[in-house]
PDB file of C-alpha atoms (C1' of nucleotides) in Angstrom:
ATOM      1  CA  UNK A   1     -15.430  99.159 126.781  1.00 70.00           C
ATOM      2  CA  UNK A   2     -18.722  97.356 127.417  1.00 79.00           C
ATOM      3  CA  UNK A   3     -20.664  95.796 124.784  1.00 83.00           C
ATOM      4  CA  UNK A   4     -23.186  93.206 125.104  1.00 90.00           C
ATOM      5  CA  UNK A   5     -20.920  90.236 126.441  1.00 87.00           C
ATOM      6  CA  UNK A   6     -19.268  92.633 129.001  1.00 86.00           C
ATOM      7  CA  UNK A   7     -22.815  93.748 130.255  1.00 91.00           C
ATOM      8  CA  UNK A   8     -23.748  89.981 130.415  1.00 91.00           C
ATOM      9  CA  UNK A   9     -20.523  89.241 132.233  1.00 88.00           C
ATOM     10  CA  UNK A  10     -21.327  92.043 134.655  1.00 91.00           C
ATOM     11  CA  UNK A  11     -24.849  90.825 135.044  1.00 93.00           C
ATOM     12  CA  UNK A  12     -23.576  87.207 135.982  1.00 91.00           C
ATOM     13  CA  UNK A  13     -20.832  88.581 138.106  1.00 89.00           C
ATOM     14  CA  UNK A  14     -23.061  90.945 140.387  1.00 92.00           C
ATOM     15  CA  UNK A  15     -26.299  88.991 140.542  1.00 94.00           C
ATOM     16  CA  UNK A  16     -25.635  86.149 142.900  1.00 94.00           C
ATOM     17  CA  UNK A  17     -24.006  88.842 145.582  1.00 93.00           C
ATOM     18  CA  UNK A  18     -27.250  91.002 145.385  1.00 95.00           C
ATOM     19  CA  UNK A  19     -30.557  89.152 144.150  1.00 96.00           C
ATOM     20  CA  UNK A  20     -32.976  88.987 146.964  1.00 97.00           C
ATOM     21  CA  UNK A  21     -31.296  91.588 149.400  1.00 97.00           C
ATOM     22  CA  UNK A  22     -33.008  94.705 150.560  1.00 98.00           C
ATOM     23  CA  UNK A  23     -31.521  98.017 149.809  1.00 98.00           C
ATOM     24  CA  UNK A  24     -30.314 100.447 152.378  1.00 97.00           C
ATOM     25  CA  UNK A  25     -29.082 103.438 151.007  1.00 97.00           C
ATOM     26  CA  UNK A  26     -28.700 104.818 147.613  1.00 97.00           C
ATOM     27  CA  UNK A  27     -25.677 107.327 147.812  1.00 97.00           C
ATOM     28  CA  UNK A  28     -25.433 109.443 144.773  1.00 96.00           C
ATOM     29  CA  UNK A  29     -21.944 111.364 144.715  1.00 95.00           C
ATOM     30  CA  UNK A  30     -22.238 112.611 141.040  1.00 94.00           C
ATOM     31  CA  UNK A  31     -25.375 112.860 139.217  1.00 95.00           C
ATOM     32  CA  UNK A  32     -24.056 114.314 135.921  1.00 93.00           C
ATOM     33  CA  UNK A  33     -24.054 111.064 133.783  1.00 94.00           C
ATOM     34  CA  UNK A  34     -25.223 111.266 130.276  1.00 93.00           C
ATOM     35  CA  UNK A  35     -28.471 112.281 131.681  1.00 94.00           C
ATOM     36  CA  UNK A  36     -28.795 113.730 135.041  1.00 94.00           C
ATOM     37  CA  UNK A  37     -29.552 110.852 137.962  1.00 96.00           C
ATOM     38  CA  UNK A  38     -32.935 111.521 139.473  1.00 96.00           C
ATOM     39  CA  UNK A  39     -32.046 112.342 142.886  1.00 95.00           C
ATOM     40  CA  UNK A  40     -35.312 111.313 144.282  1.00 96.00           C
ATOM     41  CA  UNK A  41     -33.951 107.896 144.066  1.00 97.00           C
ATOM     42  CA  UNK A  42     -32.328 108.550 147.247  1.00 97.00           C
ATOM     43  CA  UNK A  43     -35.712 108.488 149.007  1.00 97.00           C
ATOM     44  CA  UNK A  44     -37.484 105.895 146.527  1.00 97.00           C
ATOM     45  CA  UNK A  45     -34.690 103.017 146.668  1.00 97.00           C
ATOM     46  CA  UNK A  46     -33.993 102.448 150.296  1.00 98.00           C
ATOM     47  CA  UNK A  47     -36.173  99.741 151.940  1.00 98.00           C
ATOM     48  CA  UNK A  48     -36.817  98.051 148.509  1.00 98.00           C
ATOM     49  CA  UNK A  49     -35.872  94.296 148.041  1.00 98.00           C
ATOM     50  CA  UNK A  50     -34.113  93.461 144.711  1.00 98.00           C
ATOM     51  CA  UNK A  51     -36.055  90.749 142.803  1.00 98.00           C
ATOM     52  CA  UNK A  52     -33.663  90.069 139.891  1.00 97.00           C
ATOM     53  CA  UNK A  53     -30.952  91.234 137.853  1.00 96.00           C
ATOM     54  CA  UNK A  54     -32.002  91.414 133.931  1.00 96.00           C
ATOM     55  CA  UNK A  55     -30.660  92.761 130.534  1.00 95.00           C
ATOM     56  CA  UNK A  56     -31.750  94.173 127.622  1.00 96.00           C
ATOM     57  CA  UNK A  57     -29.355  95.144 124.983  1.00 94.00           C
ATOM     58  CA  UNK A  58     -26.587  96.808 126.862  1.00 93.00           C
ATOM     59  CA  UNK A  59     -28.807  97.783 129.433  1.00 96.00           C
ATOM     60  CA  UNK A  60     -28.842  96.246 132.808  1.00 96.00           C
ATOM     61  CA  UNK A  61     -32.096  96.109 134.782  1.00 97.00           C
ATOM     62  CA  UNK A  62     -32.269  95.750 138.388  1.00 97.00           C
ATOM     63  CA  UNK A  63     -35.701  94.890 138.937  1.00 98.00           C
ATOM     64  CA  UNK A  64     -37.016  96.024 142.483  1.00 98.00           C
ATOM     65  CA  UNK A  65     -40.200  95.693 144.134  1.00 97.00           C
ATOM     66  CA  UNK A  66     -41.579  99.075 142.656  1.00 97.00           C
ATOM     67  CA  UNK A  67     -39.885  99.499 139.432  1.00 97.00           C
ATOM     68  CA  UNK A  68     -36.754  99.102 137.480  1.00 97.00           C
ATOM     69  CA  UNK A  69     -33.276 100.847 137.963  1.00 97.00           C
ATOM     70  CA  UNK A  70     -32.050 100.709 134.385  1.00 97.00           C
ATOM     71  CA  UNK A  71     -28.267 101.225 134.197  1.00 96.00           C
ATOM     72  CA  UNK A  72     -26.133 101.673 130.972  1.00 95.00           C
ATOM     73  CA  UNK A  73     -22.173 101.725 131.345  1.00 93.00           C
ATOM     74  CA  UNK A  74     -21.765 103.744 128.223  1.00 91.00           C
ATOM     75  CA  UNK A  75     -18.230 103.636 127.222  1.00 87.00           C
ATOM     76  CA  UNK A  76     -16.141 103.247 130.622  1.00 88.00           C
ATOM     77  CA  UNK A  77     -18.616 102.478 132.858  1.00 91.00           C
ATOM     78  CA  UNK A  78     -18.403  99.332 135.193  1.00 91.00           C
ATOM     79  CA  UNK A  79     -20.366  97.985 138.443  1.00 93.00           C
ATOM     80  CA  UNK A  80     -18.472  96.125 140.996  1.00 90.00           C
ATOM     81  CA  UNK A  81     -19.445  94.382 144.263  1.00 92.00           C
ATOM     82  CA  UNK A  82     -17.380  95.714 147.171  1.00 91.00           C
ATOM     83  CA  UNK A  83     -17.026  95.874 150.693  1.00 89.00           C
ATOM     84  CA  UNK A  84     -18.809  98.643 152.648  1.00 84.00           C
ATOM     85  CA  UNK A  85     -15.297  99.970 153.749  1.00 86.00           C
ATOM     86  CA  UNK A  86     -13.629  99.751 150.448  1.00 88.00           C
ATOM     87  CA  UNK A  87     -12.047 103.144 149.397  1.00 89.00           C
ATOM     88  CA  UNK A  88     -14.040 105.192 146.913  1.00 91.00           C
ATOM     89  CA  UNK A  89     -12.326 106.205 143.806  1.00 89.00           C
ATOM     90  CA  UNK A  90     -12.562 109.476 142.009  1.00 89.00           C
ATOM     91  CA  UNK A  91     -14.865 108.251 139.254  1.00 92.00           C
ATOM     92  CA  UNK A  92     -17.112 106.228 141.721  1.00 94.00           C
ATOM     93  CA  UNK A  93     -20.232 108.010 141.145  1.00 95.00           C
ATOM     94  CA  UNK A  94     -22.987 105.871 142.655  1.00 96.00           C
ATOM     95  CA  UNK A  95     -23.152 103.175 145.576  1.00 96.00           C
ATOM     96  CA  UNK A  96     -25.998 100.947 146.003  1.00 97.00           C
ATOM     97  CA  UNK A  97     -25.686 100.134 149.449  1.00 97.00           C
ATOM     98  CA  UNK A  98     -27.321  96.614 150.434  1.00 96.00           C
ATOM     99  CA  UNK A  99     -27.567  94.744 153.730  1.00 94.00           C
ATOM    100  CA  UNK A 100     -24.573  92.843 152.889  1.00 92.00           C
ATOM    101  CA  UNK A 101     -22.540  94.456 150.113  1.00 93.00           C
ATOM    102  CA  UNK A 102     -22.048  97.599 148.121  1.00 95.00           C
ATOM    103  CA  UNK A 103     -22.685  97.621 144.300  1.00 95.00           C
ATOM    104  CA  UNK A 104     -20.473 100.496 143.084  1.00 94.00           C
ATOM    105  CA  UNK A 105     -20.709 102.097 139.664  1.00 95.00           C
ATOM    106  CA  UNK A 106     -17.848 103.761 138.427  1.00 93.00           C
ATOM    107  CA  UNK A 107     -17.606 105.891 135.248  1.00 93.00           C
ATOM    108  CA  UNK A 108     -14.518 107.692 134.262  1.00 91.00           C
ATOM    109  CA  UNK A 109     -16.066 109.093 130.927  1.00 91.00           C
ATOM    110  CA  UNK A 110     -19.619 109.473 132.081  1.00 93.00           C
ATOM    111  CA  UNK A 111     -21.261 108.379 129.176  1.00 92.00           C
ATOM    112  CA  UNK A 112     -23.241 106.050 131.011  1.00 94.00           C
ATOM    113  CA  UNK A 113     -26.838 106.374 132.502  1.00 96.00           C
ATOM    114  CA  UNK A 114     -29.088 105.478 135.400  1.00 97.00           C
ATOM    115  CA  UNK A 115     -33.095 105.727 134.822  1.00 97.00           C
ATOM    116  CA  UNK A 116     -35.704 104.833 137.471  1.00 97.00           C
ATOM    117  CA  UNK A 117     -38.840 103.243 135.645  1.00 96.00           C
ATOM    118  CA  UNK A 118     -42.091 102.337 137.058  1.00 95.00           C
ATOM    119  CA  UNK A 119     -44.603 100.246 134.905  1.00 93.00           C
ATOM    120  CA  UNK A 120     -43.867  98.537 131.937  1.00 95.00           C
ATOM    121  CA  UNK A 121     -39.918  98.502 131.602  1.00 95.00           C
ATOM    122  CA  UNK A 122     -40.038  97.460 127.824  1.00 94.00           C
ATOM    123  CA  UNK A 123     -42.102 100.525 126.991  1.00 94.00           C
ATOM    124  CA  UNK A 124     -39.620 103.087 128.251  1.00 95.00           C
ATOM    125  CA  UNK A 125     -38.544 105.439 125.333  1.00 94.00           C
ATOM    126  CA  UNK A 126     -34.856 104.121 125.709  1.00 95.00           C
ATOM    127  CA  UNK A 127     -36.200 100.497 125.277  1.00 96.00           C
ATOM    128  CA  UNK A 128     -39.128 100.588 123.093  1.00 94.00           C
ATOM    129  CA  UNK A 129     -37.432 100.717 119.600  1.00 93.00           C
ATOM    130  CA  UNK A 130     -34.751  98.438 120.138  1.00 95.00           C
ATOM    131  CA  UNK A 131     -34.271  95.353 117.873  1.00 95.00           C
ATOM    132  CA  UNK A 132     -34.140  91.758 118.574  1.00 96.00           C
ATOM    133  CA  UNK A 133     -31.620  90.198 121.280  1.00 96.00           C
ATOM    134  CA  UNK A 134     -28.721  88.758 119.054  1.00 96.00           C
ATOM    135  CA  UNK A 135     -28.724  85.526 120.932  1.00 96.00           C
ATOM    136  CA  UNK A 136     -32.418  84.957 120.703  1.00 96.00           C
ATOM    137  CA  UNK A 137     -34.241  82.984 118.044  1.00 95.00           C
ATOM    138  CA  UNK A 138     -36.085  85.901 117.063  1.00 94.00           C
ATOM    139  CA  UNK A 139     -32.352  87.104 115.350  1.00 96.00           C
ATOM    140  CA  UNK A 140     -31.313  85.627 112.312  1.00 97.00           C
ATOM    141  CA  UNK A 141     -29.959  86.165 108.606  1.00 97.00           C
ATOM    142  CA  UNK A 142     -33.566  86.665 107.488  1.00 97.00           C
ATOM    143  CA  UNK A 143     -34.132  89.793 109.919  1.00 96.00           C
ATOM    144  CA  UNK A 144     -30.789  91.672 108.495  1.00 97.00           C
ATOM    145  CA  UNK A 145     -31.739  90.640 105.003  1.00 97.00           C
ATOM    146  CA  UNK A 146     -35.234  92.039 105.178  1.00 96.00           C
ATOM    147  CA  UNK A 147     -34.313  95.305 107.012  1.00 96.00           C
ATOM    148  CA  UNK A 148     -31.347  96.133 104.790  1.00 96.00           C
ATOM    149  CA  UNK A 149     -33.115  96.148 101.601  1.00 95.00           C
ATOM    150  CA  UNK A 150     -32.725  99.504  99.721  1.00 94.00           C
ATOM    151  CA  UNK A 151     -30.315 100.666 102.366  1.00 95.00           C
ATOM    152  CA  UNK A 152     -27.105 102.458 101.365  1.00 94.00           C
ATOM    153  CA  UNK A 153     -25.673 102.642 104.762  1.00 94.00           C
ATOM    154  CA  UNK A 154     -22.607 100.632 105.230  1.00 95.00           C
ATOM    155  CA  UNK A 155     -23.065  97.119 106.513  1.00 96.00           C
ATOM    156  CA  UNK A 156     -20.968  97.684 109.520  1.00 95.00           C
ATOM    157  CA  UNK A 157     -22.974 100.510 110.666  1.00 95.00           C
ATOM    158  CA  UNK A 158     -26.333  98.608 109.928  1.00 96.00           C
ATOM    159  CA  UNK A 159     -25.528  95.959 112.258  1.00 96.00           C
ATOM    160  CA  UNK A 160     -24.493  98.327 114.784  1.00 95.00           C
ATOM    161  CA  UNK A 161     -27.841 100.029 114.662  1.00 95.00           C
ATOM    162  CA  UNK A 162     -29.798  99.349 117.817  1.00 94.00           C
ATOM    163  CA  UNK A 163     -33.088  99.319 115.925  1.00 95.00           C
ATOM    164  CA  UNK A 164     -31.932  96.616 113.790  1.00 96.00           C
ATOM    165  CA  UNK A 165     -30.035  94.319 116.682  1.00 96.00           C
ATOM    166  CA  UNK A 166     -28.943  95.124 119.941  1.00 95.00           C
ATOM    167  CA  UNK A 167     -25.509  94.574 121.731  1.00 91.00           C
ATOM    168  CA  UNK A 168     -23.234  94.512 118.605  1.00 93.00           C
ATOM    169  CA  UNK A 169     -20.948  97.369 119.036  1.00 90.00           C
ATOM    170  CA  UNK A 170     -17.613  98.229 117.197  1.00 91.00           C
ATOM    171  CA  UNK A 171     -15.456  95.340 118.407  1.00 89.00           C
ATOM    172  CA  UNK A 172     -18.053  92.549 117.620  1.00 90.00           C
ATOM    173  CA  UNK A 173     -19.097  94.101 114.486  1.00 93.00           C
ATOM    174  CA  UNK A 174     -15.338  94.160 113.249  1.00 93.00           C
ATOM    175  CA  UNK A 175     -14.855  90.613 114.286  1.00 93.00           C
ATOM    176  CA  UNK A 176     -18.026  89.354 112.732  1.00 95.00           C
ATOM    177  CA  UNK A 177     -17.599  90.991 109.479  1.00 95.00           C
ATOM    178  CA  UNK A 178     -13.931  89.754 109.362  1.00 95.00           C
ATOM    179  CA  UNK A 179     -15.010  86.055 109.848  1.00 95.00           C
ATOM    180  CA  UNK A 180     -17.732  86.127 107.385  1.00 96.00           C
ATOM    181  CA  UNK A 181     -15.543  87.878 104.674  1.00 96.00           C
ATOM    182  CA  UNK A 182     -17.721  90.704 104.098  1.00 96.00           C
ATOM    183  CA  UNK A 183     -16.172  94.191 103.653  1.00 95.00           C
ATOM    184  CA  UNK A 184     -17.288  96.806 106.615  1.00 94.00           C
ATOM    185  CA  UNK A 185     -17.980  99.462 103.975  1.00 94.00           C
ATOM    186  CA  UNK A 186     -20.173  97.566 101.633  1.00 95.00           C
ATOM    187  CA  UNK A 187     -23.845  98.896 101.187  1.00 96.00           C
ATOM    188  CA  UNK A 188     -26.053  96.891 103.682  1.00 96.00           C
ATOM    189  CA  UNK A 189     -28.738  96.612 100.804  1.00 96.00           C
ATOM    190  CA  UNK A 190     -26.073  94.971  98.409  1.00 96.00           C
ATOM    191  CA  UNK A 191     -25.380  91.997 101.095  1.00 97.00           C
ATOM    192  CA  UNK A 192     -27.190  88.740 100.002  1.00 97.00           C
ATOM    193  CA  UNK A 193     -29.250  86.656 101.765  1.00 97.00           C
ATOM    194  CA  UNK A 194     -26.924  83.587 102.239  1.00 97.00           C
ATOM    195  CA  UNK A 195     -24.333  86.123 103.457  1.00 97.00           C
ATOM    196  CA  UNK A 196     -26.654  87.498 106.023  1.00 97.00           C
ATOM    197  CA  UNK A 197     -27.303  83.919 107.055  1.00 97.00           C
ATOM    198  CA  UNK A 198     -23.635  83.652 107.605  1.00 97.00           C
ATOM    199  CA  UNK A 199     -23.222  87.036 109.202  1.00 97.00           C
ATOM    200  CA  UNK A 200     -25.865  86.660 111.682  1.00 97.00           C
ATOM    201  CA  UNK A 201     -24.585  83.104 112.710  1.00 97.00           C
ATOM    202  CA  UNK A 202     -21.121  84.442 113.100  1.00 96.00           C
ATOM    203  CA  UNK A 203     -22.492  87.328 115.321  1.00 95.00           C
ATOM    204  CA  UNK A 204     -24.032  84.665 117.787  1.00 96.00           C
ATOM    205  CA  UNK A 205     -20.959  82.730 117.872  1.00 94.00           C
ATOM    206  CA  UNK A 206     -18.614  85.970 118.569  1.00 91.00           C
ATOM    207  CA  UNK A 207     -21.011  87.307 121.203  1.00 92.00           C
ATOM    208  CA  UNK A 208     -21.389  83.990 122.986  1.00 92.00           C
ATOM    209  CA  UNK A 209     -17.852  82.937 122.739  1.00 89.00           C
ATOM    210  CA  UNK A 210     -16.976  86.219 124.362  1.00 87.00           C
ATOM    211  CA  UNK A 211     -19.468  85.902 127.146  1.00 88.00           C
ATOM    212  CA  UNK A 212     -18.010  82.550 127.772  1.00 85.00           C
ATOM    213  CA  UNK A 213     -14.497  84.058 128.253  1.00 78.00           C
ATOM    214  CA  UNK A 214     -15.835  86.925 130.448  1.00 72.00           C
ATOM    215  CA  UNK A 215     -15.896  89.630 127.947  1.00 61.00           C
ATOM    216  CA  UNK A 216     -13.257  91.631 126.282  1.00 56.00           C
ATOM    217  CA  UNK A 217     -10.951  93.353 128.526  1.00 50.00           C
ATOM    218  CA  UNK A 218      -9.530  96.420 126.756  1.00 44.00           C
ATOM    219  CA  UNK A 219      -8.145  99.163 129.075  1.00 40.00           C
ATOM    220  CA  UNK A 220      -9.805  98.565 132.227  1.00 44.00           C
ATOM    221  CA  UNK A 221     -12.892  96.452 131.586  1.00 46.00           C
ATOM    222  CA  UNK A 222     -13.393  93.952 134.866  1.00 47.00           C
ATOM    223  CA  UNK A 223     -16.338  91.543 135.615  1.00 51.00           C
ATOM    224  CA  UNK A 224     -18.778  92.454 138.159  1.00 54.00           C
ATOM    225  CA  UNK A 225     -16.364  91.093 140.970  1.00 54.00           C
ATOM    226  CA  UNK A 226     -13.182  92.435 139.465  1.00 52.00           C
ATOM    227  CA  UNK A 227     -11.882  89.666 137.174  1.00 55.00           C
ATOM    228  CA  UNK A 228     -10.511  90.260 133.922  1.00 57.00           C
ATOM    229  CA  UNK A 229     -11.891  89.242 130.532  1.00 60.00           C
ATOM    230  CA  UNK A 230      -9.980  86.920 128.230  1.00 55.00           C
ATOM    231  CA  UNK A 231     -11.781  87.596 124.825  1.00 61.00           C
ATOM    232  CA  UNK A 232      -9.162  90.078 123.743  1.00 61.00           C
ATOM    233  CA  UNK A 233      -6.824  87.306 123.455  1.00 57.00           C
ATOM    234  CA  UNK A 234      -8.877  85.805 120.392  1.00 75.00           C
ATOM    235  CA  UNK A 235      -9.649  88.961 118.373  1.00 87.00           C
ATOM    236  CA  UNK A 236      -8.712  88.485 114.900  1.00 91.00           C
ATOM    237  CA  UNK A 237      -9.122  91.985 113.508  1.00 90.00           C
ATOM    238  CA  UNK A 238     -10.175  94.549 116.265  1.00 89.00           C
ATOM    239  CA  UNK A 239      -7.151  96.676 117.046  1.00 86.00           C
ATOM    240  CA  UNK A 240      -4.750  94.639 114.607  1.00 88.00           C
ATOM    241  CA  UNK A 241      -4.384  97.398 111.946  1.00 88.00           C
ATOM    242  CA  UNK A 242      -1.068  96.895 110.285  1.00 88.00           C
ATOM    243  CA  UNK A 243      -0.741  93.361 111.265  1.00 88.00           C
ATOM    244  CA  UNK A 244      -0.837  90.385 108.840  1.00 91.00           C
ATOM    245  CA  UNK A 245      -4.352  88.921 108.332  1.00 93.00           C
ATOM    246  CA  UNK A 246      -4.433  85.265 109.800  1.00 92.00           C
ATOM    247  CA  UNK A 247      -5.826  83.971 106.773  1.00 94.00           C
ATOM    248  CA  UNK A 248      -3.908  85.501 103.838  1.00 95.00           C
ATOM    249  CA  UNK A 249      -1.062  87.590 105.420  1.00 93.00           C
ATOM    250  CA  UNK A 250      -2.120  90.975 103.626  1.00 92.00           C
ATOM    251  CA  UNK A 251      -1.718  93.847 106.272  1.00 91.00           C
ATOM    252  CA  UNK A 252      -4.986  94.606 107.897  1.00 91.00           C
ATOM    253  CA  UNK A 253      -6.333  98.108 106.881  1.00 91.00           C
ATOM    254  CA  UNK A 254      -7.993 100.589 109.162  1.00 89.00           C
ATOM    255  CA  UNK A 255     -10.596 102.975 107.810  1.00 89.00           C
ATOM    256  CA  UNK A 256     -13.017 105.408 109.448  1.00 88.00           C
ATOM    257  CA  UNK A 257     -16.619 104.177 108.600  1.00 89.00           C
ATOM    258  CA  UNK A 258     -19.340 106.396 110.105  1.00 83.00           C
ATOM    259  CA  UNK A 259     -16.967 107.929 112.789  1.00 83.00           C
ATOM    260  CA  UNK A 260     -15.630 104.874 113.753  1.00 88.00           C
ATOM    261  CA  UNK A 261     -12.351 102.878 113.487  1.00 88.00           C
ATOM    262  CA  UNK A 262     -12.705  99.589 111.345  1.00 91.00           C
ATOM    263  CA  UNK A 263     -10.304  97.463 110.666  1.00 92.00           C
ATOM    264  CA  UNK A 264     -10.508  94.993 107.939  1.00 93.00           C
ATOM    265  CA  UNK A 265      -8.596  92.623 105.311  1.00 94.00           C
ATOM    266  CA  UNK A 266      -8.958  94.366 101.817  1.00 93.00           C
ATOM    267  CA  UNK A 267      -8.315  90.865 100.211  1.00 95.00           C
ATOM    268  CA  UNK A 268     -10.522  88.376 102.412  1.00 96.00           C
ATOM    269  CA  UNK A 269     -13.185  90.926 102.970  1.00 96.00           C
ATOM    270  CA  UNK A 270     -15.148  91.907  99.874  1.00 94.00           C
TER     271      UNK A 270
ATOM    272  C1'  DA B   1     -37.183 108.167 105.805  1.00 63.52           C
ATOM    273  C1'  DA B   2     -32.547 107.641 105.700  1.00 63.52           C
ATOM    274  C1'  DA B   3     -28.111 109.326 106.330  1.00 63.52           C
ATOM    275  C1'  DT B   4     -24.632 112.462 108.429  1.00 63.52           C
ATOM    276  C1'  DT B   5     -23.019 115.091 112.100  1.00 63.52           C
ATOM    277  C1'  DC B   6     -22.743 116.494 116.563  1.00 63.52           C
ATOM    278  C1'  DT B   7     -22.542 115.835 121.632  1.00 63.52           C
ATOM    279  C1'  DC B   8     -21.202 114.145 126.165  1.00 63.52           C
ATOM    280  C1'  DC B   9     -16.260 112.842 128.919  1.00 63.52           C
ATOM    281  C1'  DT B  10     -11.511 111.803 130.325  1.00 63.52           C
ATOM    282  C1'  DG B  11      -7.800 108.686 130.100  1.00 63.52           C
ATOM    283  C1'  DA B  12      -4.367 107.054 126.898  1.00 63.52           C
ATOM    284  C1'  DA B  13      -1.004 107.667 123.439  1.00 63.52           C
ATOM    285  C1'  DG B  14       1.640 110.491 120.534  1.00 63.52           C
ATOM    286  C1'  DG B  15       4.524 114.477 119.452  1.00 63.52           C
ATOM    287  C1'  DC B  16       8.174 117.519 120.270  1.00 63.52           C
TER     288       DC B  16
ATOM    289  C1'  DT C   1      10.483 114.601 131.928  1.00 63.52           C
ATOM    290  C1'  DG C   2       6.545 116.935 130.594  1.00 63.52           C
ATOM    291  C1'  DC C   3       2.988 119.754 128.634  1.00 63.52           C
ATOM    292  C1'  DC C   4      -0.033 119.948 124.629  1.00 63.52           C
ATOM    293  C1'  DT C   5      -2.809 117.742 120.955  1.00 63.52           C
ATOM    294  C1'  DT C   6      -5.465 113.930 119.203  1.00 63.52           C
ATOM    295  C1'  DC C   7      -8.355 110.524 119.746  1.00 63.52           C
ATOM    296  C1'  DA C   8     -11.688 106.596 121.033  1.00 63.52           C
ATOM    297  C1'  DG C   9     -16.202 105.529 121.358  1.00 63.52           C
ATOM    298  C1'  DG C  10     -22.367 104.068 122.820  1.00 63.52           C
ATOM    299  C1'  DA C  11     -25.975 106.004 121.001  1.00 63.52           C
ATOM    300  C1'  DG C  12     -29.533 109.420 121.350  1.00 63.52           C
ATOM    301  C1'  DA C  13     -30.132 114.249 119.459  1.00 63.52           C
ATOM    302  C1'  DA C  14     -29.964 117.324 115.741  1.00 63.52           C
ATOM    303  C1'  DT C  15     -29.457 118.255 111.172  1.00 63.52           C
ATOM    304  C1'  DT C  16     -29.465 117.622 106.194  1.00 63.52           C
TER     305       DT C  16
END
DNA sequence: AAATTCTCCTGAAGGC
DNA sequence: TGCCTTCAGGAGAATT
């Protein structure tokens, strides 16, 4: 499932192939994503040159001359650079046909989205309320500490709240909490400043490390040109329920916290 | 305001 | 082997 490292891996993978190219055709096979894809894009996009490929949170931003195409991969989405004559799969909903290659959007569960935004992209309603980028200077333990005071919400849900910080999904929240020894169900308002300093640092380390390894391949995640990610090999908690904790040997527990599966060590995480 | 529940969807996994 | 049920899961919307 694409989290920030997977989205960044995708961005880095597709950018060199499509940046600077002019779009020839926007082929929309299935507009029924999380929100309906605007069919006017079929007329709007062709002829425009792609200036750059950016990212905000888990949103990919294709900066064209007249605006941004904002793409979210949802749960199961992927973007691949393919040949024009490559076979179209069942869940290949959109093709961006450039001069020299095709950018293909696939999303079996259709939880993703595609929006066209003219004007200031940061003011778009999906981006306007987002918290800081986790790998930026603007994100640190102080931010987490300040925003969490008096909050009863579980610390795991707190760091997964996109208004607090973007890009921390279930996998990396689970890992960062395990590595810092914080129990995921602990009330956010009761976590100390010192522990938030460590948590923020660990979130940065875990995300940066995952980007370096090309993301985490679970099920069928692949990068922009089809390669697998290797971070799954380093997961210490996520997906290891029942297996021994690497630090103390206790069997890892799994518990639903806010509708999400959470794996943790009841001995090491307090 | 903050917290919780609901919703979209389909592939994968488990049960029998 | 195969059909049926359950579940995962990002994140905005609706509800309490």
